Structures are given as C-alpha cells and as structure tokens.
Coordinates of C-alpha atoms in Angstrom, one line a residue:
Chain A
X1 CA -78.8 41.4 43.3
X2 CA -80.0 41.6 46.8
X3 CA -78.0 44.0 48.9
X4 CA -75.0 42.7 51.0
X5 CA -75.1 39.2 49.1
X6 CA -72.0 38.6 50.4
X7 CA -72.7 38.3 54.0
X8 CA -76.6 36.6 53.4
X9 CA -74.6 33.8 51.6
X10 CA -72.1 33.9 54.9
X11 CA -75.3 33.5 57.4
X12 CA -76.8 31.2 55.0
X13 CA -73.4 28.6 55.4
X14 CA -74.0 29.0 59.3
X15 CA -77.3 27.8 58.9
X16 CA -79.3 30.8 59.2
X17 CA -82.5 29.8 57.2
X18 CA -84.2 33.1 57.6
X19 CA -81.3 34.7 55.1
X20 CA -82.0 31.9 52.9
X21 CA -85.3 32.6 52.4
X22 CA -83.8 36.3 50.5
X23 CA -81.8 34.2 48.7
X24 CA -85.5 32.4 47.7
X25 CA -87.0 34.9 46.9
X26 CA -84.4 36.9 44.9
X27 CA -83.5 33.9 42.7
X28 CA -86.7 32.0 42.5
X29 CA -88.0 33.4 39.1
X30 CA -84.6 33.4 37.2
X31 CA -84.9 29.4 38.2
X32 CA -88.2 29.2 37.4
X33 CA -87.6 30.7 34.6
X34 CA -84.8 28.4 33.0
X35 CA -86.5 25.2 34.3
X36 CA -89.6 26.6 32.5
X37 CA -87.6 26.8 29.2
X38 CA -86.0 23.6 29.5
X39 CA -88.9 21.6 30.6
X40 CA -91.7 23.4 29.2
X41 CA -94.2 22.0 32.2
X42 CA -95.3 24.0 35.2
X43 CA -95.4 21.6 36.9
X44 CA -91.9 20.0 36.6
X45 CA -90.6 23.7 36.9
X46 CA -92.0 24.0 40.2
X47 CA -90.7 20.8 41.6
X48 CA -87.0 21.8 39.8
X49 CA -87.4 24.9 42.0
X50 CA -87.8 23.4 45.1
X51 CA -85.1 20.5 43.9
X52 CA -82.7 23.3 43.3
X53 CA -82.8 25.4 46.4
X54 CA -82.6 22.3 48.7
X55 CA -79.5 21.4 46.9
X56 CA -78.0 25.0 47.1
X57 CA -79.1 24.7 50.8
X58 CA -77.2 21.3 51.6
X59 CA -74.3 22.2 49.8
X60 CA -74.2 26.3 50.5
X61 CA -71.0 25.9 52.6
X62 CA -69.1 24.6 49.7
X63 CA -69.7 27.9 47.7
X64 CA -66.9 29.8 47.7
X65 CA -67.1 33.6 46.2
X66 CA -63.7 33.6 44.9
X67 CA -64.3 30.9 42.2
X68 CA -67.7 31.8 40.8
X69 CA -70.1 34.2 41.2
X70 CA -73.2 32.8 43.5
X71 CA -75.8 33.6 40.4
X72 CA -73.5 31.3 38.2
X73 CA -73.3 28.7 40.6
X74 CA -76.9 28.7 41.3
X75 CA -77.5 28.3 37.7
X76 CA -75.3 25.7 37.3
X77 CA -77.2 23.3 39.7
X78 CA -80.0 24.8 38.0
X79 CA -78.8 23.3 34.7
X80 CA -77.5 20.2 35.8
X81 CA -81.0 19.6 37.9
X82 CA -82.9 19.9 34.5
X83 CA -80.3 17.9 32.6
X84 CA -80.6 14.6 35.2
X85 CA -84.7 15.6 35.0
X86 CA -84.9 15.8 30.7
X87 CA -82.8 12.5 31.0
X88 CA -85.0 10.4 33.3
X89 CA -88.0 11.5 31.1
X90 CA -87.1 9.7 28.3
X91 CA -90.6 8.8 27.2
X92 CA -90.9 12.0 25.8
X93 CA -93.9 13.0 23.6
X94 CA -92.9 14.0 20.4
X95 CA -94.8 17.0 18.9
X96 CA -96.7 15.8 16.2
X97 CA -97.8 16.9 12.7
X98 CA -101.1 18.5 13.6
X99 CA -99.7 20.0 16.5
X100 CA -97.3 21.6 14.0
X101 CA -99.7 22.7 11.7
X102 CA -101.5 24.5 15.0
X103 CA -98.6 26.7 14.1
X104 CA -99.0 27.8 11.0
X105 CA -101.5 30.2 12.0
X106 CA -99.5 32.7 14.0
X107 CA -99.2 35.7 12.3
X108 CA -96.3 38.3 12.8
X109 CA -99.1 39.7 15.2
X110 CA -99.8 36.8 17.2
X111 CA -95.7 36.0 17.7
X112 CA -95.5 39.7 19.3
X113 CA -98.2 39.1 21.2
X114 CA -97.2 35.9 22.1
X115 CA -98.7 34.5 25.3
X116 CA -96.6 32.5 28.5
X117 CA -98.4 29.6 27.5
X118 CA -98.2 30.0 23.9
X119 CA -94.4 30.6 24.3
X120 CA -94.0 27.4 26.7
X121 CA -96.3 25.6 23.8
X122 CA -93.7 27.2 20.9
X123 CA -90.9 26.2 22.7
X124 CA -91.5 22.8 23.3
X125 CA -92.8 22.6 19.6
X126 CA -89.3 24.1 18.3
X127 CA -87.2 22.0 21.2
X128 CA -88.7 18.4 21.1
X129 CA -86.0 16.8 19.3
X130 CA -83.7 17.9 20.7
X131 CA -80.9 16.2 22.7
X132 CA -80.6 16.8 27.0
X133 CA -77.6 18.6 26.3
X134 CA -78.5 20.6 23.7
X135 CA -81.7 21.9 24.5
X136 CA -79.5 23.4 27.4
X137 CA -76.9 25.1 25.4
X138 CA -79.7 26.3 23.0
X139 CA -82.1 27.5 25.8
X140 CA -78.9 29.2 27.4
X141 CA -77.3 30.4 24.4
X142 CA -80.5 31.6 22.2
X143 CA -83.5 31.8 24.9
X144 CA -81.5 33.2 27.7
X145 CA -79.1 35.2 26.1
X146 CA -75.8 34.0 27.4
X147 CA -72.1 34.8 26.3
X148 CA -70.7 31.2 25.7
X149 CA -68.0 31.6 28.1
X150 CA -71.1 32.1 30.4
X151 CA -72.7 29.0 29.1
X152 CA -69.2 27.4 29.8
X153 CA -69.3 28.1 33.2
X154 CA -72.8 27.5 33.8
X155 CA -72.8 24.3 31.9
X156 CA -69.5 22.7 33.1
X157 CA -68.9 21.6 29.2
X158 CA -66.0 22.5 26.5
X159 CA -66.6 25.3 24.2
X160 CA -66.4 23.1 21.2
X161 CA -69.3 21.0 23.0
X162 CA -71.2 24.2 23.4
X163 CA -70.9 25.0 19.8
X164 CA -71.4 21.5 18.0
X165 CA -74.8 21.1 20.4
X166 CA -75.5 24.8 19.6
X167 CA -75.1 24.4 15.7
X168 CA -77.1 21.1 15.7
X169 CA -79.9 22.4 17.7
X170 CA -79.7 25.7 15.6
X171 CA -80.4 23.0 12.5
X172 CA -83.4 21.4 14.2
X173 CA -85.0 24.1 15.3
X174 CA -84.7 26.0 11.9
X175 CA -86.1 23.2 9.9
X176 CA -89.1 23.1 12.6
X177 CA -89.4 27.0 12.2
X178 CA -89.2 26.6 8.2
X179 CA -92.9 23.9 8.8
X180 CA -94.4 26.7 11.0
X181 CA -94.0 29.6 9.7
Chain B
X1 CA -70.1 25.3 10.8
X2 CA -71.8 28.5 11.6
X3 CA -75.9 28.1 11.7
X4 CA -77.1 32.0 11.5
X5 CA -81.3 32.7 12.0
X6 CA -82.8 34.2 9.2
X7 CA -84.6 38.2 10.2
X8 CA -88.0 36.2 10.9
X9 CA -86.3 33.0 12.7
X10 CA -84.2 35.7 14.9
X11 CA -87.6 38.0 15.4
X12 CA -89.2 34.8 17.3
X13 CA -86.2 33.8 19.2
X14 CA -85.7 37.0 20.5
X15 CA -89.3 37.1 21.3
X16 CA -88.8 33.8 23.4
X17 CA -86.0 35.0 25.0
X18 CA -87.9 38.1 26.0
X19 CA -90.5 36.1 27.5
X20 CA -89.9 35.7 31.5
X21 CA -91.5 32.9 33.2
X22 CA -92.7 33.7 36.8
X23 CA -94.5 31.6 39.0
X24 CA -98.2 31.9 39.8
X25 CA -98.0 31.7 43.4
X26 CA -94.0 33.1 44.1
X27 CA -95.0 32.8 48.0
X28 CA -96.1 29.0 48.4
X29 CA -93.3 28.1 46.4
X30 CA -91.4 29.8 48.3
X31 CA -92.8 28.6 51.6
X32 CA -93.0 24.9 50.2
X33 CA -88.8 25.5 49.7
X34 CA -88.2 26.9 52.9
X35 CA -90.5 23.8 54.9
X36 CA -88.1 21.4 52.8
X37 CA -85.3 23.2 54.1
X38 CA -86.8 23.4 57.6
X39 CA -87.7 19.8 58.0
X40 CA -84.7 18.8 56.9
X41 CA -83.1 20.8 59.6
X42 CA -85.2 20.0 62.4
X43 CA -83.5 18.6 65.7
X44 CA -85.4 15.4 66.0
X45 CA -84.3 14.6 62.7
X46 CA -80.6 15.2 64.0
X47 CA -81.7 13.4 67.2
X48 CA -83.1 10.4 65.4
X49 CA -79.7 10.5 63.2
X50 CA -77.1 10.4 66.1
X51 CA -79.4 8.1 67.8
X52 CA -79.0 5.6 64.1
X53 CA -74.9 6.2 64.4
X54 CA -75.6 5.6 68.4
X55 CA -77.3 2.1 68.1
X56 CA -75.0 0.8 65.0
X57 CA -72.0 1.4 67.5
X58 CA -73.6 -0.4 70.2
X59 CA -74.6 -3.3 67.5
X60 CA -71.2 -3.5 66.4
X61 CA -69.7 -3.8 70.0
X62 CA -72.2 -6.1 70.8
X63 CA -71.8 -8.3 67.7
X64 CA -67.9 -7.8 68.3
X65 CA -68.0 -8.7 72.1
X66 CA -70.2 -12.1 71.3
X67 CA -68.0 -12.7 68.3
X68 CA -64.8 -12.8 70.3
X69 CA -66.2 -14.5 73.4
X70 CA -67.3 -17.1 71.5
X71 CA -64.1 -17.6 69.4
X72 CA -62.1 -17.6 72.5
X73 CA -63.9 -19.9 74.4
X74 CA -63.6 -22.0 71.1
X75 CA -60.3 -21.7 71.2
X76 CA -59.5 -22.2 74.9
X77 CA -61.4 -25.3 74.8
X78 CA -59.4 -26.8 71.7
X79 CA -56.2 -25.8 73.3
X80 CA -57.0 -27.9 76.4
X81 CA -58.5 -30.5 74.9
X82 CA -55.7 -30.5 72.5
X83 CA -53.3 -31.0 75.9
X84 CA -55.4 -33.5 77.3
X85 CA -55.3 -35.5 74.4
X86 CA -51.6 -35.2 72.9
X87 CA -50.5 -38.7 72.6
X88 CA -47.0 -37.2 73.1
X89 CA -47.5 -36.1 76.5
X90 CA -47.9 -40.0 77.2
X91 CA -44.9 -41.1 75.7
X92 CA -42.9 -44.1 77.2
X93 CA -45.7 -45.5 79.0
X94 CA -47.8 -48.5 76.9
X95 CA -50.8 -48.0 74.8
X96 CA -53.0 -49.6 77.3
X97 CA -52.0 -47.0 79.8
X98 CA -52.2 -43.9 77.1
X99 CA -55.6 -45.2 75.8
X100 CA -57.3 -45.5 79.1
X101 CA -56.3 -42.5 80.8
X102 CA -57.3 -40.7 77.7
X103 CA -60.5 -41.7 77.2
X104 CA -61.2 -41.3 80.2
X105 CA -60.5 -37.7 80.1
X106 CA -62.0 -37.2 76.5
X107 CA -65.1 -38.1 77.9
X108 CA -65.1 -36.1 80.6
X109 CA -63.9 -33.3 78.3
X110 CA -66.9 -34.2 75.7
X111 CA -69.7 -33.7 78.7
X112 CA -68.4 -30.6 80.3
X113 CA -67.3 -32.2 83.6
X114 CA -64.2 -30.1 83.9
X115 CA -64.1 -28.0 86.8
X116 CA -64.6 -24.0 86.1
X117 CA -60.8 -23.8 85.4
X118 CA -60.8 -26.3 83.1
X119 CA -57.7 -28.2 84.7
X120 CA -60.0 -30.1 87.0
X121 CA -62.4 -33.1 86.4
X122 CA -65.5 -33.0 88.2
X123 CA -66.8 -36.2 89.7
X124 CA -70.2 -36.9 91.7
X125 CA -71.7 -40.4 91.8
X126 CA -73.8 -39.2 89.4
X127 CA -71.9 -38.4 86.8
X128 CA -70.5 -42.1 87.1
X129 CA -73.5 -43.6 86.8
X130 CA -74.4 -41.0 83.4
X131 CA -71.0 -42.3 81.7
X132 CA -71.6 -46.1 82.3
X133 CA -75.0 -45.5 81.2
X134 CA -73.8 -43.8 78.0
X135 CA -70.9 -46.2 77.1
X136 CA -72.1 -49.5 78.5
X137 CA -69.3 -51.1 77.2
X138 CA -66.5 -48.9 78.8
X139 CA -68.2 -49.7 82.3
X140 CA -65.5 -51.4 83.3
X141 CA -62.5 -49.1 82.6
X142 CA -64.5 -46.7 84.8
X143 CA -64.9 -49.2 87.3
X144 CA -60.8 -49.9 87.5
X145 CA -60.4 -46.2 87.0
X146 CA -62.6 -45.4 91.0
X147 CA -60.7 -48.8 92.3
X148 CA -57.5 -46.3 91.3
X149 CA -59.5 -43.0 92.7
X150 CA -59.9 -45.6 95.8
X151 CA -56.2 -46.8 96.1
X152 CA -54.5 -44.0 95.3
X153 CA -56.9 -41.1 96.3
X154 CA -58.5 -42.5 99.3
X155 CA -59.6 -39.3 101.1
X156 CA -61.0 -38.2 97.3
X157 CA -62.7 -41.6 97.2
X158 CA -64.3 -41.0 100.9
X159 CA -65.7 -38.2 99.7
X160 CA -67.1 -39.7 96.7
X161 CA -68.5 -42.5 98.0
X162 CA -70.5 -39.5 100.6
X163 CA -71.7 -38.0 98.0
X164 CA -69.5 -35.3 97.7
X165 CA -68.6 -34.0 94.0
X166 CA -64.6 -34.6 93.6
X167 CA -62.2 -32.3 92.0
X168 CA -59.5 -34.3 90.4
X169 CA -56.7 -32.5 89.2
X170 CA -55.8 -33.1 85.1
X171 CA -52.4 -32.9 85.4
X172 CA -51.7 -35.1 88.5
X173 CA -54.1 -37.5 87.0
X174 CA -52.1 -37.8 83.7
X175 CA -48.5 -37.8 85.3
X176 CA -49.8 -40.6 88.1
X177 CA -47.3 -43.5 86.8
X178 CA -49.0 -45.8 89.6
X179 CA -52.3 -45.0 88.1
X180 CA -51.3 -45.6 84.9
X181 CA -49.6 -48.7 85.8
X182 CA -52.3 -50.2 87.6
X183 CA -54.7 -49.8 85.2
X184 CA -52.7 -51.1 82.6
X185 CA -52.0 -54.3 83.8
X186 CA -55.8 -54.3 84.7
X187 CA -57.4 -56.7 82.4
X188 CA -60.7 -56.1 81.3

C-alpha cells in the first residue's frame, strides 16, 4: 500500500493526475494480474488495464473511504470490467480435444515449474466452459485466494451466488483436471 | 453441496494462484493510462464541450424565438381577420351591404394591403388596378366601392386619384352606414 493513500486518493478527486499516476503504478499489476486470469489474453489484459484506470479516474470522486477500502473498490471495477468484456466475447473458442491431450504431458515437474504462459495456457484450458460469472468467483475464490466475504464485496453478488457458481465451476474444472492429468 | 480438490487438483491450483502476472512493459502501460487520462482532461476538450452546451442554447433560443414569432404573427393575423370578417359585427344591415364590404376587405386582407398596424387598408392606384385584374368579375363592386371613397372621402379620393397611397381606416370603413347603404342599393 503506497504511503499516505489516503490523501493521494484526496489529490486524485481534485484532479491532481500526477498522484494518479502512484495510484497506476501501485495497482497496475494486481489488475493486470486478475484481468490476466480472467481473460487469459495479453492483450485483452492490457486494454482491461487501461479500461479500468480511466474508469477509476472518472469516477474517483465518488470513492468514499468509509464504505470500502480503495483496493476493493478498484477490484470491483476490475471485476465488473472483465465481466461486461467475457460477455461481449461470446464467440469464444472452446479448448479442444488435442489441445487437452497437449496436457497430459506435464509431469509433477513441469506443473512446479510451470511457466506465465503455460499457466495463462492451463488456465484457459481448465476455465473455458465456464460461465462469465463463474470464472470470476472461481478465479477470485481459487486463483486469487479470496475470503468469500471478500469475493462478496468485490463481486457485488449474494453469498449463495458465490457458492452455487463456485461449486459448479469447482465440477468443471475437476472433470477437465481428471482428462489432463 | 461442497466440491473439495483432491491433493494433486489442490497442488496445481495453488500453483496457479501462485503465479503473478506482470506486465512486460509496466511503464508504457502506464504512460498509455495516464495520456487517456490526460487527453481526457485537456482544456480544449472542456472548451469544445461548453462551446457544444453554448451553441445548443443559442439553437434552442433561436428555434424558440422563430417558433413563437411565427405563431404569433399567425395568430394576430387570424384574430384580425377573424374581426374583419364576423358576420355578427354586420348585423341589422342587409346581406348586400355585409357581403360587399366584406369582400372587399377579405381581399385586401388575402394580398397584404393592410397598413403596418393592421387596422388600415392600403390603397394606391395600383393596387386597384391588381384586384380588378385578379377578380375581373368583381370589377364593378370595386368601382362603386372608389365612387363611395369619392363621395364620402373626398380629400382621400384627391389623393388617390394623385397618386398618393390611401390609408383607409377598418373600423370607420365597416361602421360607415352611408357607405354601406349606398352601395347596397347599388345595382351591379
């Protein structure tokens, strides 16, 4: 967390761009990151990147630090950015068999030395099928590590939505896993 | 309900989750955000957007001025033609009388010839000759109606006959009994 948050998010509401940019640069990877894992393209990550800060930036002055904490919100936009994204790409290519059986050569070895790509690859092998909403709540949940109350906040749904979309994508990815390994 | 991973399912999940994606070039995506940001922000763009809100006003007022100027001139000409015409205002005088007087003034009214304040008739030689030339056939009521002008209005009709355009007054015109009379028991 960058030092004095508090008061860079208070410049950044008066329009002060240059404390902005810390904001940037403190926060860019973690939304790289999570657009990485939800979209499993570069490129689209990049562009969700940009996408998201702009947004933060237009709507900064409606933050306020007594309902959420600015990481949450952040990630919220984040989420809902990727969301609207995996929902306009609806011509998505499912993973087929061969690509599957690419798979079934990694070793215990080769998971622990598992490459970025390979892992972006692995994801969108295990993830394909899966619905908008739960690819979020497993990438959250599972690939992020977060408490569900977190994923509650960060996603805007119920925690019986969380858990359904967790359990189904749990399913889906399991059978996938039981092909590949 | 509950969907637990297996040891090797939960090995490879936690080995995704401990994979953090950064991007290759941190700074130009970076810079690329903060020249969004900045061009979105510049003050042409916030001159060009007041200058949008600016010219819609000035459009509307515009449109809104035209609107209403032409809807009340609309309206000011159908209230005085409305008057000029009301048979009632005739009343007690014969048909003859009503009929000539007010076509007489519904042509006028039809060709513009009233005065700027609209309770005036405007009448050159000219204009004379335009409305027998127009209505052939009603040449003759015109001609009783300038041997009236001549009788009646005989320092009008001097001027007339000069050359001079003559402002007749509406209202005298209709309420003139002895016009009315005389050219009612005109017969044409």
């Amino acid at each position: 967390m960058i030092v004095d948050e508090d008061n860079i998010i208070s410049k950044c509401q008066n329009g002060d761009a240059i404390a902005f940019s810390f904001i940037v640069e403190e926060y860019q990877q973690f939304v790289y990151n999570l657009a990485l894992k939800m979209l499993n393209d570069v490129g689209d990550a990049e562009d969700i990147v940009q996408d998201v800060f702009v947004k933060v930036w237009n709507s900064i002055k409606l933050y306020s630090a007594e309902k959420s904490k600015f990481s949450t919100w952040l990630f919220s936009i984040t989420s809902r950015t990727c969301l609207d994204h995996l929902r306009k790409r609806k011509s998505t290519v499912k993973v087929s068999e061969e690509q599957l059986s690419e798979y079934h050569n990694i070793q215990q070895s080769a998971v622990d030395k598992l490459e970025h790509r390979d892992a972006i690859q692995l994801i969108k092998t295990l993830s394909d099928s899966l619905t908008p909403t739960q690819k979020l709540v497993f990438v959250l949940r599972d690939l992020e590590g977060y408490e569900v109350s977190e994923v509650v906040a960060v996603s805007g749904f119920t925690e019986k939505q969380i858990k359904d979309n967790l359990y189904l994508a749990r399913k889906s990815i399991k059978a996938k896993m039981s092909k590949l390994f | 309900m509950k969907e637990d991973w297996s040891d090797r399912e939960k090995e490879i999940v936690d080995k995704l989750r401990s994979v953090k994606f950064i991007p290759d070039s941190a700074e130009e995506l970076q810079r690329k955000v903060l020249s969004r940001i900045n061009t979105k922000e510049k003050p042409d763009s916030r001159f060009i957007g007041w200058a949008r809100i600016a010219a819609g006003v000035l459009i509307f007022f515009l449109v809104g001025t035209y609107v209403f100027e032409e809807g009340f001139t609309h309206y000011s000409r159908f209230k005085l033609e409305g008057s000029l015409l009301k048979t009632d205002y005739f009343s007690g005088r014969s048909e003859n009388c009503k009929d000539v007087i007010q076509y007489y003034l519904s042509v006028n009214s039809r060709f513009n010839l009233f005065g700027q304040s609209r309770d005036t008739v405007l009448l050159s030689q000219a204009d004379v000759a335009f409305l027998k030339e127009l209505y052939p056939d009603s040449g003759l009521r015109i001609d009783e109606f300038m041997n009236a002008m001549k009788k009646f209005y005989p320092l009008d009709y001097a001027r007339f006959r000069s050359g001079d355009v003559v402002e007749l007054n509406v209202n005298t015109l209709k309420n003139d009994t002895r016009l009315c009379e005389l050219l009612v028991n005109t017969k044409y």
